[in-house]
Coordinates of C-alpha atoms in Angstrom, one line a residue:
X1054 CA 62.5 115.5 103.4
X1055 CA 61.7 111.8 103.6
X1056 CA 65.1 110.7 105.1
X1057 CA 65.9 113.5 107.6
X1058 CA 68.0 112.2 109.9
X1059 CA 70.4 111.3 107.0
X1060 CA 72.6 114.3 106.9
X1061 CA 76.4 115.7 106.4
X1062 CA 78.3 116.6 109.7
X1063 CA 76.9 120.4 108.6
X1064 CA 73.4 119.3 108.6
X1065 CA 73.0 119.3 104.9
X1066 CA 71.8 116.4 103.0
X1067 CA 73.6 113.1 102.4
X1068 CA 73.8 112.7 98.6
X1069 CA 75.0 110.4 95.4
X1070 CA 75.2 110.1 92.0
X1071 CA 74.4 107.9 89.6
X1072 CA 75.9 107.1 86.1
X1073 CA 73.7 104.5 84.4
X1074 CA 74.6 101.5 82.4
X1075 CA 74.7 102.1 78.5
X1076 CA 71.7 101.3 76.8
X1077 CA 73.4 98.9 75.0
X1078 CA 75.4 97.1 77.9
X1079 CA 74.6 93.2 78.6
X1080 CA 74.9 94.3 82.5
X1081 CA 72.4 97.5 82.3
X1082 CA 70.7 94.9 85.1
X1083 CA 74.0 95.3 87.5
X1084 CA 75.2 97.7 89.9
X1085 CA 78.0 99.1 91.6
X1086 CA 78.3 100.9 94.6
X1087 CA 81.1 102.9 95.3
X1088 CA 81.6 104.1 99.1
X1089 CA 83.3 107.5 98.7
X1090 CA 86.8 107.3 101.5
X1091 CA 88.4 110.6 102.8
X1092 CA 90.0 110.0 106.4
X1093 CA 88.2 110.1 109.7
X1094 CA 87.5 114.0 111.6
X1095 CA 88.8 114.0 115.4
X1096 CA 87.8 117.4 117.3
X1097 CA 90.8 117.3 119.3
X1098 CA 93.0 118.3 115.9
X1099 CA 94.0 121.7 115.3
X1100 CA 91.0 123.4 113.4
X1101 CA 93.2 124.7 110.8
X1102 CA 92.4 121.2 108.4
X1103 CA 90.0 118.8 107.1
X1104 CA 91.3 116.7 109.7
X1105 CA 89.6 118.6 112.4
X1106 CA 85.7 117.7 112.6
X1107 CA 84.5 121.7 112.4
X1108 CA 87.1 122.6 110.1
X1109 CA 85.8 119.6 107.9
X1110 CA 82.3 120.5 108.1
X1111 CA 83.1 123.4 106.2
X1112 CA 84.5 121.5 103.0
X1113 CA 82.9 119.1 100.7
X1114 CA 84.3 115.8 103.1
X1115 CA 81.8 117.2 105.6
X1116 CA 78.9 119.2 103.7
X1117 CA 76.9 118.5 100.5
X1118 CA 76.5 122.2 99.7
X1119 CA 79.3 121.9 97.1
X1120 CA 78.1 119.4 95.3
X1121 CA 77.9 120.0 91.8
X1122 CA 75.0 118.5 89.7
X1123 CA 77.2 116.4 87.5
X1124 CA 80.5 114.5 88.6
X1125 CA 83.0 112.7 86.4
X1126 CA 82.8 109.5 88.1
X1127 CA 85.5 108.1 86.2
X1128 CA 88.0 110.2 87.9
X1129 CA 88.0 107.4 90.4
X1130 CA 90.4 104.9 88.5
X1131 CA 88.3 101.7 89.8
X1132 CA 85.0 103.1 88.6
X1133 CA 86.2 103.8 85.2
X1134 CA 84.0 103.0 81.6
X1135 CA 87.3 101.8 80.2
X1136 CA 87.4 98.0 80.2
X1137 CA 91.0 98.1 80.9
X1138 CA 91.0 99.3 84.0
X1139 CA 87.7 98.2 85.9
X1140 CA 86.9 94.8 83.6
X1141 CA 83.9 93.9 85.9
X1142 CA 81.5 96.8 86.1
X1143 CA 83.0 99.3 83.1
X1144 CA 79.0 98.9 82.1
X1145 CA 76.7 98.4 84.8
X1146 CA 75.3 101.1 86.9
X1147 CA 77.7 102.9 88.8
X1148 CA 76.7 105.0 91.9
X1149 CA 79.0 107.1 94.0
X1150 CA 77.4 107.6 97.7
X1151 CA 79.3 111.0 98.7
X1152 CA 81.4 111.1 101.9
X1153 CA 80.5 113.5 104.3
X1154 CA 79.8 112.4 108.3
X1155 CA 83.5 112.2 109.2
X1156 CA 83.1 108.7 110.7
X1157 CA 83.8 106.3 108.1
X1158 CA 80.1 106.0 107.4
X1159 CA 80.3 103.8 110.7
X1160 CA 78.6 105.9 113.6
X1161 CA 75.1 106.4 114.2
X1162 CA 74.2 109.3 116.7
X1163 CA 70.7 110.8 116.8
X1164 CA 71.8 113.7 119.2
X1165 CA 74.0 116.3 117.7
X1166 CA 77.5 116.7 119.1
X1167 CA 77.5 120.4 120.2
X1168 CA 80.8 122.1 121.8
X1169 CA 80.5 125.6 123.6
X1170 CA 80.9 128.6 121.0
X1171 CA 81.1 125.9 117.8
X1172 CA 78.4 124.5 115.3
X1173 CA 76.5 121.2 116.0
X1174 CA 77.6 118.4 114.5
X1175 CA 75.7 115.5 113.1
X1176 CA 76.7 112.0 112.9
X1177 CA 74.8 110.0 110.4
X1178 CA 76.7 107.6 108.8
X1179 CA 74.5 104.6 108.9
X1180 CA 71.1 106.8 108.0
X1181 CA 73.1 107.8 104.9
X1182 CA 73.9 105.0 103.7
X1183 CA 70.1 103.7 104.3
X1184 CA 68.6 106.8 103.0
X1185 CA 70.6 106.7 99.6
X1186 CA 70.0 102.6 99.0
X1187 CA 66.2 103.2 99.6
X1188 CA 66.3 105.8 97.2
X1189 CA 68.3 104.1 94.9
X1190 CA 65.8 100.9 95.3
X1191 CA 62.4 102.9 95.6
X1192 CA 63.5 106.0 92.3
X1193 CA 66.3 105.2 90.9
X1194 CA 65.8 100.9 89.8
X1195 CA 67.7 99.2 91.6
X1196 CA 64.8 96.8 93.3
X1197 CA 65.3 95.0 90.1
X1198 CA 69.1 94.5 90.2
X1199 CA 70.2 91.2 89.4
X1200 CA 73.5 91.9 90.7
X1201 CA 74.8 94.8 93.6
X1202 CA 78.4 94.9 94.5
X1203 CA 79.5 97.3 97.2
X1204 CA 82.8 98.7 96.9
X1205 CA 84.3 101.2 99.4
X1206 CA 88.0 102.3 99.6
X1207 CA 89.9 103.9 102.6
X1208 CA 86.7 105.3 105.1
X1209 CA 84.5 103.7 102.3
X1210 CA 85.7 100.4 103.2
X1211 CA 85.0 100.7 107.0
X1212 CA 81.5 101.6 106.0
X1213 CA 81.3 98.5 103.4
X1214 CA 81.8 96.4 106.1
X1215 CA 80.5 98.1 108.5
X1216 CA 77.0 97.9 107.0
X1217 CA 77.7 94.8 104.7
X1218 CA 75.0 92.4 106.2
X1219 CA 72.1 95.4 106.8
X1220 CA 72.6 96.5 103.0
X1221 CA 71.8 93.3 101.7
X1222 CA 68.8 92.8 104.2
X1223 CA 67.5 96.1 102.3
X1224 CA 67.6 94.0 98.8
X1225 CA 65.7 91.6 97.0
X1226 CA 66.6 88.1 97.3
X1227 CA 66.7 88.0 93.7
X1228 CA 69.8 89.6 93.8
X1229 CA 73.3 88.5 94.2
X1230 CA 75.1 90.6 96.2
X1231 CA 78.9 90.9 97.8
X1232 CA 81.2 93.6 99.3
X1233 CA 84.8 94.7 98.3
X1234 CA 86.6 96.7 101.1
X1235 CA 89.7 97.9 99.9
X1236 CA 92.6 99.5 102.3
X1237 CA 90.6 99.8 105.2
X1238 CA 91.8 97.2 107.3
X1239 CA 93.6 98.5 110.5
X1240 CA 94.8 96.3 112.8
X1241 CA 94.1 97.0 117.1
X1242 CA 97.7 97.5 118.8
X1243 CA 96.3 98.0 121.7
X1244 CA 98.4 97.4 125.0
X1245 CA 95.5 95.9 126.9
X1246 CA 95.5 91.9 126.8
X1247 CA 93.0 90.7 124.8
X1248 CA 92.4 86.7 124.4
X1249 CA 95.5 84.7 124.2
X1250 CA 96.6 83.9 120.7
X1251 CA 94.7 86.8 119.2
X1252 CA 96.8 90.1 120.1
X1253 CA 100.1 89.2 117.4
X1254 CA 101.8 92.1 118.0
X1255 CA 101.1 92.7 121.8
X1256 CA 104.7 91.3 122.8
X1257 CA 106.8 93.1 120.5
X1258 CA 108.9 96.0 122.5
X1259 CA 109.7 98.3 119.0
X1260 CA 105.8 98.4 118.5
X1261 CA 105.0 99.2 121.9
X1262 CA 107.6 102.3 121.6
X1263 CA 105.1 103.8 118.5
X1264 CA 102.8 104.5 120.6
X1265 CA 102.7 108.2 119.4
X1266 CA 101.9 107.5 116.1
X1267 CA 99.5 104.0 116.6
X1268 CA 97.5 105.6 119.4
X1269 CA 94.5 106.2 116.7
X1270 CA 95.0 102.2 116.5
X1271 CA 94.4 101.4 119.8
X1272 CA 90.6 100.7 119.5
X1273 CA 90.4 98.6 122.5
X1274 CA 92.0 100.8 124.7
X1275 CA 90.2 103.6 123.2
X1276 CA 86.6 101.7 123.8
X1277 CA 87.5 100.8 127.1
X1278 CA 88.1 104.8 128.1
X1279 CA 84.3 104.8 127.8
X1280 CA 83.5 102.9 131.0
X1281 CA 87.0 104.2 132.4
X1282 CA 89.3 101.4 132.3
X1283 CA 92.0 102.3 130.7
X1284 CA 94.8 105.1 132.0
X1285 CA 96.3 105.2 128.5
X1286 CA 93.8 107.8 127.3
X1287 CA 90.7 110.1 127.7
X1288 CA 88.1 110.1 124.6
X1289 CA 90.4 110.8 122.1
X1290 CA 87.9 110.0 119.9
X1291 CA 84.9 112.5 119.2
X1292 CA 81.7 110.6 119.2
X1293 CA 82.9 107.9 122.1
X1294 CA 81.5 110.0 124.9
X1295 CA 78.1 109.9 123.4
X1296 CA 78.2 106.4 122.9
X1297 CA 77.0 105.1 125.9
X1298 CA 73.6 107.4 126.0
X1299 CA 72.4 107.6 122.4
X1300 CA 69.3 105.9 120.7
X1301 CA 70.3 104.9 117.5
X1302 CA 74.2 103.9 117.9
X1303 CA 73.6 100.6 118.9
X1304 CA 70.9 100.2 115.8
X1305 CA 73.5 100.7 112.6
X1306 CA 75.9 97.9 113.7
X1307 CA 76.0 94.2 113.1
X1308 CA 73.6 92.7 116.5
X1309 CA 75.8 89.2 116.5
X1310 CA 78.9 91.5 116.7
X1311 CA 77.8 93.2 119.3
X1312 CA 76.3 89.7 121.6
X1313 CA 79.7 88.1 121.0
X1314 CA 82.1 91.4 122.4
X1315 CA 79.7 92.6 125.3
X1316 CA 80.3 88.4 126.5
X1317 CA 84.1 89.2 126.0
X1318 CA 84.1 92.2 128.1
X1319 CA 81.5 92.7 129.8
X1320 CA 79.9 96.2 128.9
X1321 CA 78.0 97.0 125.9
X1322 CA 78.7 100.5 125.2
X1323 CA 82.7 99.0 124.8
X1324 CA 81.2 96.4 122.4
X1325 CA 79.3 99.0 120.4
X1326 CA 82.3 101.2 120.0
X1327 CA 84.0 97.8 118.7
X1328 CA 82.0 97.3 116.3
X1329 CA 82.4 99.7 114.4
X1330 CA 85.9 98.4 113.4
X1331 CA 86.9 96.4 110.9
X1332 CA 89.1 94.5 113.0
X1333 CA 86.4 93.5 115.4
X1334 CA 83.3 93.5 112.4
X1335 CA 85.3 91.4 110.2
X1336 CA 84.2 87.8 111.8
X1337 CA 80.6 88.7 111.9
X1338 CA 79.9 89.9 108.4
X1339 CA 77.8 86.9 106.3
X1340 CA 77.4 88.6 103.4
X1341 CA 80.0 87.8 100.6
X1342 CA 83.3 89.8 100.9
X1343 CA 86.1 89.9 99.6
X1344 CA 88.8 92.4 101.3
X1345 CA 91.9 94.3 100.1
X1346 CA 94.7 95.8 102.1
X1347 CA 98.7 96.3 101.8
X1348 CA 101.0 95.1 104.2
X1349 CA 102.8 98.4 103.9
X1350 CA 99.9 101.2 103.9
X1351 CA 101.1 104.6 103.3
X1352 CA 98.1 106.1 105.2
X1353 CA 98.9 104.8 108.4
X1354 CA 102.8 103.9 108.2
X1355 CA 104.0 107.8 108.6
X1356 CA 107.9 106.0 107.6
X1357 CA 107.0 105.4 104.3
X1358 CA 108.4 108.6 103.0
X1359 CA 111.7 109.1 105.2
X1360 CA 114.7 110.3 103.1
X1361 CA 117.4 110.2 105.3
X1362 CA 119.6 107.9 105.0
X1363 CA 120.2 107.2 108.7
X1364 CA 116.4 106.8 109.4
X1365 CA 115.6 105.4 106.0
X1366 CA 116.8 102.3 107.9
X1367 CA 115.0 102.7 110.7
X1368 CA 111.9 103.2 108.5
X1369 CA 112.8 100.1 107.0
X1370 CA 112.6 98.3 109.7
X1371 CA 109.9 99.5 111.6
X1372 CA 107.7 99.4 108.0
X1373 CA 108.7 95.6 107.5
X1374 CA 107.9 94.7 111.7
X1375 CA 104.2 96.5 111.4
X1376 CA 104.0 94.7 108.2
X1377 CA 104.4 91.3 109.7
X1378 CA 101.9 92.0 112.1
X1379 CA 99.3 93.4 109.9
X1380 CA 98.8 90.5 107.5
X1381 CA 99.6 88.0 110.7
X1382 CA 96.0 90.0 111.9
X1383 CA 93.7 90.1 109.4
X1384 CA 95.0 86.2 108.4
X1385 CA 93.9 85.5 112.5
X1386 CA 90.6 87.8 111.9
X1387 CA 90.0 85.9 108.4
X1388 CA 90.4 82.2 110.5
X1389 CA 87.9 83.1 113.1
X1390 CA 85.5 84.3 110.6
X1391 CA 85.8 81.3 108.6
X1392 CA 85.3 79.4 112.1
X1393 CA 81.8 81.5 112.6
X1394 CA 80.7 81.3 108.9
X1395 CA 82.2 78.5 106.9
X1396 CA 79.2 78.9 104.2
X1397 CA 80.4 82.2 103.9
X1398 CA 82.7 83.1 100.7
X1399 CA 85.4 85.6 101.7
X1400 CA 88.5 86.5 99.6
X1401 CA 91.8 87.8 100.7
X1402 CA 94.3 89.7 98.7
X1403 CA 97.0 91.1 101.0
X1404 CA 100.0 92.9 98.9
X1405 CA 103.5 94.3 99.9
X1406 CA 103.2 97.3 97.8
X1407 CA 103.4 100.7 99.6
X1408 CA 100.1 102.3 98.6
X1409 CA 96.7 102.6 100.2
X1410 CA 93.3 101.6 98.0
X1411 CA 92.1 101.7 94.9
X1412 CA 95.2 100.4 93.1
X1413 CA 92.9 98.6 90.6
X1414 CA 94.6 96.2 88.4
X1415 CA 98.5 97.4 89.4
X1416 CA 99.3 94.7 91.8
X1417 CA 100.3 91.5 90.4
X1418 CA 100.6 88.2 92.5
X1419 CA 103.0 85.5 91.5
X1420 CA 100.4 83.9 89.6
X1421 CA 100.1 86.3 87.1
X1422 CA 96.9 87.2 88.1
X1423 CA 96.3 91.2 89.4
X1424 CA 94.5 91.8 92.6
X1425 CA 91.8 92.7 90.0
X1426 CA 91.6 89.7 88.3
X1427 CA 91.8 87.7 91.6
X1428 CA 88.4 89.4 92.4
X1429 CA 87.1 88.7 89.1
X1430 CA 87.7 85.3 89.2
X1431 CA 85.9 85.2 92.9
X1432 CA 82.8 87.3 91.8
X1433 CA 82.2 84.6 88.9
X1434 CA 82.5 81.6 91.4
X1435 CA 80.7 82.9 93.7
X1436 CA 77.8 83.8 91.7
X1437 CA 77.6 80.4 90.6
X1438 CA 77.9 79.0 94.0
X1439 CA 74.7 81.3 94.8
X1440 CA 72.9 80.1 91.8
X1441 CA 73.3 77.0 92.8
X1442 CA 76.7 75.3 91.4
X1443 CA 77.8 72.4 93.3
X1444 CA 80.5 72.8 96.0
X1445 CA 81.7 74.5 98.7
X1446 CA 81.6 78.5 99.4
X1447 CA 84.4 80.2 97.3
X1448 CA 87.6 80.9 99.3
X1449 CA 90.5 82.6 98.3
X1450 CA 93.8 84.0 99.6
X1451 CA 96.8 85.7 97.7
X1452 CA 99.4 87.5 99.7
X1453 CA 102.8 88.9 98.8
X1454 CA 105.2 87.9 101.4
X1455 CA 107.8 90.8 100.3
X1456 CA 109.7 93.2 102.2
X1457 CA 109.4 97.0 101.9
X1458 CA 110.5 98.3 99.8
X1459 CA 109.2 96.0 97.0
X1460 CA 109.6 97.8 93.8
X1461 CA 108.6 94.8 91.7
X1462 CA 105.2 94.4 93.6
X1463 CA 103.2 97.1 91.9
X1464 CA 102.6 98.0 88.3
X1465 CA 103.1 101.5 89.3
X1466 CA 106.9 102.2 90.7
X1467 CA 107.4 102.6 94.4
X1468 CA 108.4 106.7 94.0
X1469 CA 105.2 107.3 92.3
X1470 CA 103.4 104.9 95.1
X1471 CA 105.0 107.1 98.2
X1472 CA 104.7 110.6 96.2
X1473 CA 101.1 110.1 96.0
X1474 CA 100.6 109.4 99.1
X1475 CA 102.7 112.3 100.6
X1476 CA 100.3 114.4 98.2
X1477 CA 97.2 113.1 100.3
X1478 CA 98.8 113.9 103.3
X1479 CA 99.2 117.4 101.9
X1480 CA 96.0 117.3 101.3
X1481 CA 94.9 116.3 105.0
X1482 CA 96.8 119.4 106.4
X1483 CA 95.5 122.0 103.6
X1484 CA 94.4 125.0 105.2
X1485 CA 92.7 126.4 102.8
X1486 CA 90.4 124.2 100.3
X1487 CA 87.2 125.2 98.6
X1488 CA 85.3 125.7 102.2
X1489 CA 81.6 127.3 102.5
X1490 CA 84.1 130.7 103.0
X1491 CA 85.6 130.8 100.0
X1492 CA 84.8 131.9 96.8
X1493 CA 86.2 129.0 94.6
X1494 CA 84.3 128.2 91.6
X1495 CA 86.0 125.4 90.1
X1496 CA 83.5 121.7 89.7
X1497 CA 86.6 120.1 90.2
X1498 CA 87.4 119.7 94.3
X1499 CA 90.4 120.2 96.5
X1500 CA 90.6 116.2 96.5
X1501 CA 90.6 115.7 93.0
X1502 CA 93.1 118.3 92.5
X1503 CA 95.4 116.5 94.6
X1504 CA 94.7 112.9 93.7
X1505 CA 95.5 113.4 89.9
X1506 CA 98.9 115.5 90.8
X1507 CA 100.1 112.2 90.5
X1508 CA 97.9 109.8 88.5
X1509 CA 99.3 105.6 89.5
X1510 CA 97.9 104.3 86.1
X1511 CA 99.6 106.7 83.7
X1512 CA 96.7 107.4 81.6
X1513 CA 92.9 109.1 81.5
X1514 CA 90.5 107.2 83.7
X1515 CA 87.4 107.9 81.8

């Protein structure tokens, strides 16, 4: 009732939940925020899985009417109590904000998007993620945090960045404050020309040939559909016709962003659309971040999994040339945002190992440090940096220059990497699922069932 525009893409109620600090904990002052991932909704996918924006709407990655009132937040590996796998926040407050707009937590539309014969829809990632951090600050204690860490994974991390900067304009400068996003970085192979030097993939003929499978990647071609000036496409995706008209779009993403791309070309609503990408948001966040992806993501790299032996090749090949190109990107996006903010501490941890997000502790670089101790490290110097310390902002940069497939660059072997993924792209395309039809009882969801099928760390996360 106080927050209601904040609301799934059924119309229920955003929602969280909170599991708070021992009483005995040293950080019981601390908090984590963990930005629940699950894939983007299109409505142009068959309506036959979660995939599909009115098929989702009807599961718990689109409504809140499933939720039950206690979740087992250390089912996420990253937010587990044990010290051996999450060595930073095991003991502060850890808060789960629940996935359920579609849009990566990213789009802001007042209107409802309604279709002839179907439900409304309701897009209202940014008034979530307001609604449950003004709760959390105005019920739940957090106003008194003397440390807040977002973390978000997958569609979590487009919204971590996404809504980095307004976040920590909601919290009290008493607080330190910074943003992981992990596995949501996607780089723009789009065909259009962009500025010279900046488009690293833009002359390579294989890439251009993938155009069936990157088209979801072509976010400048896709935002310039909007004002019609691009053939490639037609409004592939869902809320870009509504951009240009709706009151509160513009409102939920980063102003500077959106100044420096309407310059660049020329129409706002293209800029807005922008912005809501990492790709583009990346060089305009202030706020400390510190950013995870692999080279070789499973989510998007459909070659990953190829058996064959005639197109494991191929898929070899193709894997190891978009590879290139995605840590040649976010290098180029990390450089320009270094240009904009150099009192801004960013860290960079870009692996070869074929997963997604969230693999917490099971990449190791070759300094012996794991892409969780690298953040550990960060987090310490730049705390000390805020409180004063002497020097300039905290920079860092690991990468793992390795071809796929690695099998030495994870903890976890490269078989178990690629089956769990193939299990989340089962999951995508279920067709069943505990929906608002069915008459599934179990706490535990479709998701989780999936997810620990095949469990990276071995062990019991809680």
């Amino acid at each position: 009732e106080t927050y209601p525009l904040a609301m799934c893409l059924d119309g229920s109620p955003a929602s969280f939940y909170v599991r708070r600090a021992p009483k005995t904990s040293p950080n019981a002052s601390k908090w984590v925020l963990h930005f629940q991932g699950g894939h983007q909704c299109e409505l142009h996918e068959s309506n036959s899985t979660v995939k599909n924006c009115h098929r989702r709407a009807q599961t718990e990655l689109g409504s809140s009417r499933f939720d039950e009132k206690q979740y087992d937040l250390g089912s996420t590996p990253i937010m587990s109590s044990r010290a051996s796998l999450s060595p930073t926040w095991h003991d502060w407050n850890v808060v789960m904000l629940r996935y359920c707009d579609g849009m990566n937590w990213a789009v802001t539309l007042q209107e409802s998007v309604d279709l002839s014969g179907m439900d409304p829809l309701f897009f209202r990632g940014g008034k979530n993620v307001e609604a449950i951090v003004e709760t959390l600050l105005h019920s739940h204690g957090m106003d008194m945090a003397s440390d807040v860490i977002v973390y978000g994974c997958s569609a979590g991390g487009v919204g971590a960045i996404v809504h980095a900067d307004r976040i920590r304009a909601m919290l009290s400068n008493s607080s330190f404050y910074a943003v992981i996003s992990d596995g949501a970085y996607l780089p723009d192979f789009s065909h259009q020309p962009g500025h010279k030097n900046e488009d690293v993939f833009s002359d390579s003929a294989l890439l251009s040939r993938l155009s069936y499978f990157l088209w979801p990647l072509q976010f400048r071609e896709n935002a310039l559909d909007l004002v019609g000036e691009s053939p490639s496409h037609e409004n592939k995706y869902v809320p870009s016709a509504y951009y240009r008209n709706d009151p509160l779009v513009k409102r939920y993403v980063d102003p500077a962003c959106v100044a420096s791309l309407t310059e660049r070309f020329s129409w706002e609503a293209v800029a807005v659309y922008l912005c809501h990408v990492p790709y583009y948001a990346i060089p305009h966040v202030t706020a400390p971040l510190f950013i995870l992806t692999s080279k070789h993501d499973t989510t998007w790299l459909p070659f990953v999994s190829v058996s064959n032996p005639v197109y494991l090749w191929l898929s070899q090949l193709v894997t190891n040339k978009i590879g290139h190109h995605v840590g040649a990107s976010l290098l180029q996006r990390v450089s320009e945002h270094d240009r904009r903010h150099p009192d801004s501490p960013l860290g960079v941890v870009i692996d070869s190992c074929a997963h997604h997000c969230d693999w917490w502790g099971q990449i190791r670089f070759s300094d012996g440090r794991t892409n969780a101790d690298a953040f550990a490290d960060w987090y310490r110097e730049t705390r000390e940096w805020w409180e004063g310390a002497s020097g300039v902002a905290p920079k860092v940069q690991l990468t793992q220059n390795r071809s796929f497939p690695c099998e030495s660059c994870c903890e976890t072997p490269l078989a178990v990497s690629v089956e769990h993924q193939r299990l989340l792209r089962e999951f995508n395309n279920f067709e069943g699922g505990r929906d608002l039809t069915s008459d599934a009882t179990s706490p535990r969801s479709q998701f989780e069932v999936v997810m620990q099928r095949v469990n990276p760390y071995g062990v019991s996360t809680s």
